[in-house]
PDB file of C-alpha atoms in Angstrom:
ATOM      1  CA  GLN V  10       0.000   0.000   0.000  1.00 48.00           C
ATOM      2  CA  THR V  11       2.885   2.355   0.784  1.00 54.00           C
ATOM      3  CA  VAL V  12       4.444   1.680  -2.610  1.00 51.00           C
ATOM      4  CA  GLY V  13       1.129   2.440  -4.308  1.00 55.00           C
ATOM      5  CA  GLN V  14       0.764   5.692  -2.409  1.00 58.00           C
ATOM      6  CA  LEU V  15       4.293   6.710  -3.381  1.00 59.00           C
ATOM      7  CA  GLY V  16       3.506   5.953  -7.019  1.00 64.00           C
ATOM      8  CA  LEU V  17       0.332   8.054  -6.908  1.00 65.00           C
ATOM      9  CA  ALA V  18       2.219  10.884  -5.217  1.00 69.00           C
ATOM     10  CA  ARG V  19       4.887  10.838  -7.907  1.00 72.00           C
ATOM     11  CA  LEU V  20       2.231  10.755 -10.623  1.00 70.00           C
ATOM     12  CA  ALA V  21       0.421  13.720  -9.059  1.00 72.00           C
ATOM     13  CA  ALA V  22       3.699  15.647  -8.792  1.00 75.00           C
ATOM     14  CA  MET V  23       4.592  15.204 -12.473  1.00 76.00           C
ATOM     15  CA  PRO V  24       2.427  18.118 -13.755  1.00 77.00           C
ATOM     16  CA  LEU V  25       3.926  20.416 -11.116  1.00 81.00           C
ATOM     17  CA  LYS V  26       7.444  19.366 -12.078  1.00 82.00           C
ATOM     18  CA  LEU V  27       6.661  19.965 -15.752  1.00 80.00           C
ATOM     19  CA  LEU V  28       5.201  23.389 -14.974  1.00 81.00           C
ATOM     20  CA  ALA V  29       8.242  24.304 -12.878  1.00 85.00           C
ATOM     21  CA  PHE V  30      10.537  23.182 -15.699  1.00 84.00           C
ATOM     22  CA  LEU V  31       8.681  25.314 -18.257  1.00 80.00           C
ATOM     23  CA  VAL V  32       8.728  28.339 -15.954  1.00 84.00           C
ATOM     24  CA  GLY V  33      12.467  27.850 -15.465  1.00 85.00           C
ATOM     25  CA  VAL V  34      13.049  27.673 -19.208  1.00 82.00           C
ATOM     26  CA  VAL V  35      11.070  30.898 -19.755  1.00 79.00           C
ATOM     27  CA  VAL V  36      12.948  32.703 -16.957  1.00 84.00           C
ATOM     28  CA  VAL V  37      16.361  31.631 -18.296  1.00 85.00           C
ATOM     29  CA  TYR V  38      15.316  32.607 -21.833  1.00 80.00           C
ATOM     30  CA  GLU V  39      14.155  36.067 -20.707  1.00 79.00           C
ATOM     31  CA  TRP V  40      17.290  36.551 -18.577  1.00 83.00           C
ATOM     32  CA  LEU V  41      19.486  35.673 -21.540  1.00 83.00           C
ATOM     33  CA  GLY V  42      17.598  38.134 -23.753  1.00 80.00           C
ATOM     34  CA  LEU V  43      17.993  40.914 -21.170  1.00 81.00           C
ATOM     35  CA  VAL V  44      21.701  40.221 -20.810  1.00 83.00           C
ATOM     36  CA  LEU V  45      22.261  40.297 -24.556  1.00 80.00           C
ATOM     37  CA  ALA V  46      20.273  43.522 -24.851  1.00 78.00           C
ATOM     38  CA  GLN V  47      22.655  45.318 -22.463  1.00 81.00           C
ATOM     39  CA  PHE V  48      25.529  45.329 -24.964  1.00 81.00           C
ATOM     40  CA  PRO V  49      25.477  47.203 -28.284  1.00 80.00           C
ATOM     41  CA  TYR V  50      26.900  44.317 -30.307  1.00 80.00           C
ATOM     42  CA  THR V  51      24.446  41.691 -29.006  1.00 79.00           C
ATOM     43  CA  ARG V  52      21.445  44.038 -28.557  1.00 78.00           C
ATOM     44  CA  PRO V  53      19.754  42.955 -31.844  1.00 81.00           C
ATOM     45  CA  TRP V  54      19.956  39.322 -30.701  1.00 78.00           C
ATOM     46  CA  GLY V  55      18.369  40.110 -27.335  1.00 74.00           C
ATOM     47  CA  GLU V  56      15.549  42.122 -28.899  1.00 73.00           C
ATOM     48  CA  SER V  57      14.902  39.435 -31.526  1.00 80.00           C
ATOM     49  CA  MET V  58      14.768  36.755 -28.805  1.00 76.00           C
ATOM     50  CA  ARG V  59      12.120  38.730 -26.921  1.00 71.00           C
ATOM     51  CA  GLU V  60      10.063  39.298 -30.089  1.00 76.00           C
ATOM     52  CA  PHE V  61      10.369  35.618 -30.965  1.00 78.00           C
ATOM     53  CA  MET V  62       9.145  34.585 -27.498  1.00 76.00           C
ATOM     54  CA  LEU V  63       6.198  36.990 -27.615  1.00 75.00           C
ATOM     55  CA  ALA V  64       5.213  35.826 -31.100  1.00 79.00           C
ATOM     56  CA  LYS V  65       5.337  32.159 -30.097  1.00 76.00           C
ATOM     57  CA  VAL V  66       3.378  32.678 -26.866  1.00 74.00           C
ATOM     58  CA  SER V  67       0.693  34.769 -28.584  1.00 79.00           C
ATOM     59  CA  GLY V  68       0.445  32.269 -31.447  1.00 77.00           C
ATOM     60  CA  LEU V  69       0.125  29.369 -28.996  1.00 73.00           C
ATOM     61  CA  ALA V  70      -2.588  31.192 -27.050  1.00 77.00           C
ATOM     62  CA  LEU V  71      -4.543  31.933 -30.244  1.00 79.00           C
ATOM     63  CA  ASP V  72      -4.232  28.312 -31.359  1.00 74.00           C
ATOM     64  CA  MET V  73      -5.522  27.092 -27.988  1.00 74.00           C
ATOM     65  CA  VAL V  74      -8.511  29.437 -28.131  1.00 79.00           C
ATOM     66  CA  SER V  75      -9.347  28.502 -31.726  1.00 78.00           C
ATOM     67  CA  ALA V  76      -9.086  24.774 -30.867  1.00 75.00           C
ATOM     68  CA  VAL V  77     -11.758  24.941 -28.129  1.00 81.00           C
ATOM     69  CA  PRO V  78     -14.790  24.459 -30.464  1.00 84.00           C
ATOM     70  CA  SER V  79     -13.109  21.512 -32.198  1.00 85.00           C
ATOM     71  CA  LEU V  80     -12.219  19.878 -28.878  1.00 85.00           C
ATOM     72  CA  PHE V  81     -15.814  20.379 -27.705  1.00 89.00           C
ATOM     73  CA  THR V  82     -17.022  18.594 -30.847  1.00 90.00           C
ATOM     74  CA  VAL V  83     -14.616  15.694 -30.196  1.00 89.00           C
ATOM     75  CA  VAL V  84     -15.815  15.347 -26.590  1.00 91.00           C
ATOM     76  CA  LEU V  85     -19.446  15.496 -27.730  1.00 93.00           C
ATOM     77  CA  ILE V  86     -18.896  12.729 -30.305  1.00 93.00           C
ATOM     78  CA  PHE V  87     -17.343  10.380 -27.736  1.00 93.00           C
ATOM     79  CA  LEU V  88     -20.048  11.166 -25.152  1.00 94.00           C
ATOM     80  CA  ILE V  89     -22.758  10.280 -27.671  1.00 94.00           C
ATOM     81  CA  ALA V  90     -20.919   7.056 -28.572  1.00 93.00           C
ATOM     82  CA  ARG V  91     -20.611   6.149 -24.895  1.00 93.00           C
ATOM     83  CA  PHE V  92     -24.318   6.789 -24.303  1.00 94.00           C
ATOM     84  CA  VAL V  93     -25.335   4.630 -27.279  1.00 93.00           C
ATOM     85  CA  ILE V  94     -23.001   1.821 -26.153  1.00 92.00           C
ATOM     86  CA  ARG V  95     -24.548   1.868 -22.673  1.00 92.00           C
ATOM     87  CA  LEU V  96     -28.047   1.577 -24.148  1.00 92.00           C
ATOM     88  CA  LEU V  97     -26.933  -1.321 -26.342  1.00 90.00           C
ATOM     89  CA  ARG V  98     -25.297  -2.985 -23.320  1.00 90.00           C
ATOM     90  CA  LEU V  99     -28.674  -3.044 -21.572  1.00 90.00           C
ATOM     91  CA  PHE V 100     -30.342  -4.476 -24.673  1.00 90.00           C
ATOM     92  CA  PHE V 101     -27.782  -7.243 -25.188  1.00 88.00           C
ATOM     93  CA  ALA V 102     -27.826  -8.080 -21.472  1.00 87.00           C
ATOM     94  CA  ALA V 103     -31.594  -8.529 -21.667  1.00 88.00           C
ATOM     95  CA  VAL V 104     -31.194 -10.802 -24.709  1.00 85.00           C
ATOM     96  CA  GLU V 105     -28.514 -12.842 -22.934  1.00 82.00           C
ATOM     97  CA  GLN V 106     -30.720 -13.294 -19.868  1.00 84.00           C
ATOM     98  CA  GLY V 107     -33.714 -14.284 -22.021  1.00 81.00           C
ATOM     99  CA  THR V 108     -35.985 -11.404 -21.005  1.00 83.00           C
ATOM    100  CA  VAL V 109     -35.920 -10.019 -24.552  1.00 80.00           C
ATOM    101  CA  GLU V 110     -36.171 -12.229 -27.636  1.00 82.00           C
ATOM    102  CA  VAL V 111     -35.318 -11.114 -31.163  1.00 81.00           C
ATOM    103  CA  PRO V 112     -35.338 -13.398 -34.197  1.00 81.00           C
ATOM    104  CA  TRP V 113     -31.957 -12.251 -35.546  1.00 78.00           C
ATOM    105  CA  LEU V 114     -29.926 -12.697 -32.342  1.00 79.00           C
ATOM    106  CA  HIS V 115     -29.463 -15.801 -30.212  1.00 77.00           C
ATOM    107  CA  ARG V 116     -28.833 -15.459 -26.501  1.00 77.00           C
ATOM    108  CA  ASP V 117     -25.590 -17.461 -26.803  1.00 74.00           C
ATOM    109  CA  THR V 118     -24.187 -14.881 -29.230  1.00 76.00           C
ATOM    110  CA  ALA V 119     -25.485 -11.775 -27.413  1.00 79.00           C
ATOM    111  CA  GLN V 120     -22.291 -11.130 -25.430  1.00 79.00           C
ATOM    112  CA  PRO V 121     -19.800 -11.393 -28.345  1.00 80.00           C
ATOM    113  CA  THR V 122     -22.162  -9.355 -30.530  1.00 84.00           C
ATOM    114  CA  ARG V 123     -22.242  -6.639 -27.862  1.00 87.00           C
ATOM    115  CA  ARG V 124     -18.452  -6.507 -27.789  1.00 84.00           C
ATOM    116  CA  LEU V 125     -18.267  -6.407 -31.571  1.00 85.00           C
ATOM    117  CA  VAL V 126     -20.841  -3.616 -31.877  1.00 89.00           C
ATOM    118  CA  ALA V 127     -19.155  -1.603 -29.107  1.00 91.00           C
ATOM    119  CA  THR V 128     -15.780  -1.895 -30.834  1.00 87.00           C
ATOM    120  CA  LEU V 129     -17.242  -0.807 -34.170  1.00 89.00           C
ATOM    121  CA  LEU V 130     -18.980   2.163 -32.542  1.00 93.00           C
ATOM    122  CA  TRP V 131     -15.755   3.328 -30.862  1.00 92.00           C
ATOM    123  CA  ILE V 132     -13.916   3.032 -34.171  1.00 89.00           C
ATOM    124  CA  PHE V 133     -16.687   4.968 -35.921  1.00 92.00           C
ATOM    125  CA  ALA V 134     -16.525   7.678 -33.232  1.00 92.00           C
ATOM    126  CA  ALA V 135     -12.751   7.938 -33.643  1.00 89.00           C
ATOM    127  CA  VAL V 136     -13.129   8.296 -37.415  1.00 87.00           C
ATOM    128  CA  MET V 137     -15.798  10.972 -36.966  1.00 90.00           C
ATOM    129  CA  ALA V 138     -13.690  12.875 -34.416  1.00 88.00           C
ATOM    130  CA  TYR V 139     -10.431  12.691 -36.370  1.00 83.00           C
ATOM    131  CA  PRO V 140     -11.021  15.789 -38.589  1.00 83.00           C
ATOM    132  CA  TYR V 141     -11.804  17.896 -35.509  1.00 83.00           C
ATOM    133  CA  LEU V 142      -8.560  17.081 -33.676  1.00 80.00           C
ATOM    134  CA  PRO V 143      -6.202  20.076 -33.523  1.00 73.00           C
ATOM    135  CA  GLY V 144      -3.418  19.617 -36.039  1.00 69.00           C
ATOM    136  CA  SER V 145      -5.123  16.769 -37.907  1.00 69.00           C
ATOM    137  CA  GLY V 146      -4.569  18.567 -41.212  1.00 69.00           C
ATOM    138  CA  THR V 147      -0.824  19.048 -40.744  1.00 69.00           C
ATOM    139  CA  ASP V 148       1.739  16.986 -42.625  1.00 73.00           C
ATOM    140  CA  ALA V 149       3.238  15.685 -39.357  1.00 70.00           C
ATOM    141  CA  PHE V 150      -0.141  14.361 -38.185  1.00 72.00           C
ATOM    142  CA  LYS V 151      -0.813  12.769 -41.561  1.00 74.00           C
ATOM    143  CA  GLY V 152       2.641  11.164 -41.602  1.00 79.00           C
ATOM    144  CA  ALA V 153       2.124   9.711 -38.125  1.00 76.00           C
ATOM    145  CA  SER V 154      -1.293   8.367 -39.162  1.00 75.00           C
ATOM    146  CA  VAL V 155       0.169   6.701 -42.256  1.00 79.00           C
ATOM    147  CA  PHE V 156       2.983   5.165 -40.192  1.00 80.00           C
ATOM    148  CA  ILE V 157       0.572   3.770 -37.585  1.00 78.00           C
ATOM    149  CA  GLY V 158      -1.699   2.383 -40.307  1.00 77.00           C
ATOM    150  CA  LEU V 159       1.267   0.702 -42.015  1.00 78.00           C
ATOM    151  CA  VAL V 160       2.456  -0.898 -38.776  1.00 77.00           C
ATOM    152  CA  VAL V 161      -1.034  -2.147 -37.940  1.00 72.00           C
ATOM    153  CA  SER V 162      -1.600  -3.537 -41.455  1.00 74.00           C
ATOM    154  CA  LEU V 163       1.724  -5.395 -41.441  1.00 72.00           C
ATOM    155  CA  GLY V 164       1.339  -6.856 -37.958  1.00 68.00           C
ATOM    156  CA  SER V 165      -2.348  -7.709 -37.854  1.00 68.00           C
ATOM    157  CA  SER V 166      -2.696 -10.362 -40.573  1.00 66.00           C
ATOM    158  CA  GLY V 167      -2.434 -13.244 -38.108  1.00 70.00           C
ATOM    159  CA  LEU V 168      -4.649 -11.409 -35.622  1.00 72.00           C
ATOM    160  CA  VAL V 169      -7.385 -10.923 -38.224  1.00 73.00           C
ATOM    161  CA  ASN V 170      -7.313 -14.654 -39.023  1.00 76.00           C
ATOM    162  CA  GLN V 171      -7.737 -15.488 -35.335  1.00 77.00           C
ATOM    163  CA  VAL V 172     -10.622 -13.042 -34.965  1.00 76.00           C
ATOM    164  CA  MET V 173     -12.442 -14.362 -38.048  1.00 78.00           C
ATOM    165  CA  SER V 174     -12.000 -17.924 -36.791  1.00 79.00           C
ATOM    166  CA  SER V 175     -13.512 -16.955 -33.439  1.00 78.00           C
ATOM    167  CA  PHE V 176     -16.479 -15.372 -35.256  1.00 77.00           C
ATOM    168  CA  MET V 177     -17.037 -18.610 -37.172  1.00 79.00           C
ATOM    169  CA  ILE V 178     -17.002 -20.651 -33.950  1.00 77.00           C
ATOM    170  CA  THR V 179     -19.224 -18.183 -32.078  1.00 75.00           C
ATOM    171  CA  TYR V 180     -21.942 -17.531 -34.648  1.00 74.00           C
ATOM    172  CA  SER V 181     -22.119 -21.102 -35.895  1.00 74.00           C
ATOM    173  CA  ARG V 182     -22.576 -22.057 -32.221  1.00 74.00           C
ATOM    174  CA  SER V 183     -20.369 -25.084 -32.687  1.00 75.00           C
ATOM    175  CA  LEU V 184     -19.097 -24.636 -29.116  1.00 77.00           C
ATOM    176  CA  ARG V 185     -20.905 -23.551 -25.989  1.00 79.00           C
ATOM    177  CA  LEU V 186     -19.854 -23.017 -22.420  1.00 80.00           C
ATOM    178  CA  GLY V 187     -20.056 -26.300 -20.542  1.00 83.00           C
ATOM    179  CA  ASP V 188     -19.696 -28.548 -23.630  1.00 86.00           C
ATOM    180  CA  PHE V 189     -17.398 -31.528 -23.305  1.00 89.00           C
ATOM    181  CA  VAL V 190     -15.238 -31.512 -26.441  1.00 86.00           C
ATOM    182  CA  ARG V 191     -12.137 -33.034 -27.909  1.00 87.00           C
ATOM    183  CA  VAL V 192      -9.700 -30.794 -29.787  1.00 83.00           C
ATOM    184  CA  GLY V 193      -6.757 -32.773 -31.109  1.00 83.00           C
ATOM    185  CA  GLU V 194      -5.501 -34.760 -28.139  1.00 84.00           C
ATOM    186  CA  VAL V 195      -7.167 -32.483 -25.570  1.00 86.00           C
ATOM    187  CA  GLU V 196     -10.463 -33.468 -23.980  1.00 88.00           C
ATOM    188  CA  GLY V 197     -12.320 -31.325 -21.511  1.00 90.00           C
ATOM    189  CA  THR V 198     -15.106 -28.875 -20.721  1.00 91.00           C
ATOM    190  CA  VAL V 199     -15.302 -25.516 -22.468  1.00 87.00           C
ATOM    191  CA  THR V 200     -14.939 -22.778 -19.821  1.00 87.00           C
ATOM    192  CA  TYR V 201     -14.282 -19.687 -21.950  1.00 83.00           C
ATOM    193  CA  LEU V 202     -15.034 -18.538 -25.497  1.00 77.00           C
ATOM    194  CA  GLY V 203     -13.132 -15.384 -26.424  1.00 74.00           C
ATOM    195  CA  VAL V 204     -12.162 -13.444 -29.503  1.00 72.00           C
ATOM    196  CA  LEU V 205      -8.599 -14.762 -29.562  1.00 74.00           C
ATOM    197  CA  SER V 206      -8.760 -17.946 -27.478  1.00 78.00           C
ATOM    198  CA  THR V 207     -10.923 -20.781 -26.230  1.00 82.00           C
ATOM    199  CA  LYS V 208     -10.192 -22.381 -22.855  1.00 88.00           C
ATOM    200  CA  VAL V 209     -10.885 -26.001 -21.941  1.00 90.00           C
ATOM    201  CA  ARG V 210     -10.616 -27.597 -18.494  1.00 91.00           C
ATOM    202  CA  THR V 211      -9.509 -31.220 -18.680  1.00 89.00           C
ATOM    203  CA  VAL V 212     -10.622 -34.022 -16.352  1.00 87.00           C
ATOM    204  CA  ARG V 213      -7.355 -33.495 -14.442  1.00 87.00           C
ATOM    205  CA  GLY V 214      -8.310 -29.894 -13.763  1.00 86.00           C
ATOM    206  CA  GLU V 215      -5.768 -28.452 -16.191  1.00 88.00           C
ATOM    207  CA  GLN V 216      -6.646 -25.214 -18.004  1.00 89.00           C
ATOM    208  CA  ILE V 217      -5.789 -25.532 -21.712  1.00 88.00           C
ATOM    209  CA  THR V 218      -5.892 -22.538 -24.067  1.00 85.00           C
TER     210      THR V 218
END
């Protein structure tokens, strides 16, 4: 518990340390500009440093003010997505418990369908909010997005195969929780059906993934 409290204290102190560091940088920068302005030869450098600092600070303040409506739109999009996901969670929970029956959804597939729909809604919200993020139209932001997309596309081929296989098992209802099955040389009771794994408990009590 003491270690956890120390970690929280350090985490809470990080913004203060960052603020103190920034204030120190500004003070040193202003001091250097004043010192350079005291001498005729270095006076243009000192004056240009002060003008540069004022221009950057004013530009940053204007950018922050102009970004407020866009950030409000981003927050609103994610709040709406969260509200819709909560409503759908109640609906799928009712289907899973059998209190609500719909012809296109079985109660055994209600939970994985809820997870799938929630994931798709979060992705849709992220896509909708992307144009409103500050700096989303800059070349640096676009380059980072292309790099992340390339990394994900190169490393997710095996993951996509696993996910599609789990969808086939789930929606064909070939396995259910509590079924006694044999997979290869493993025999046991199905205890977990997930997106990336299925767990079986053998007669010896071993948990096989």
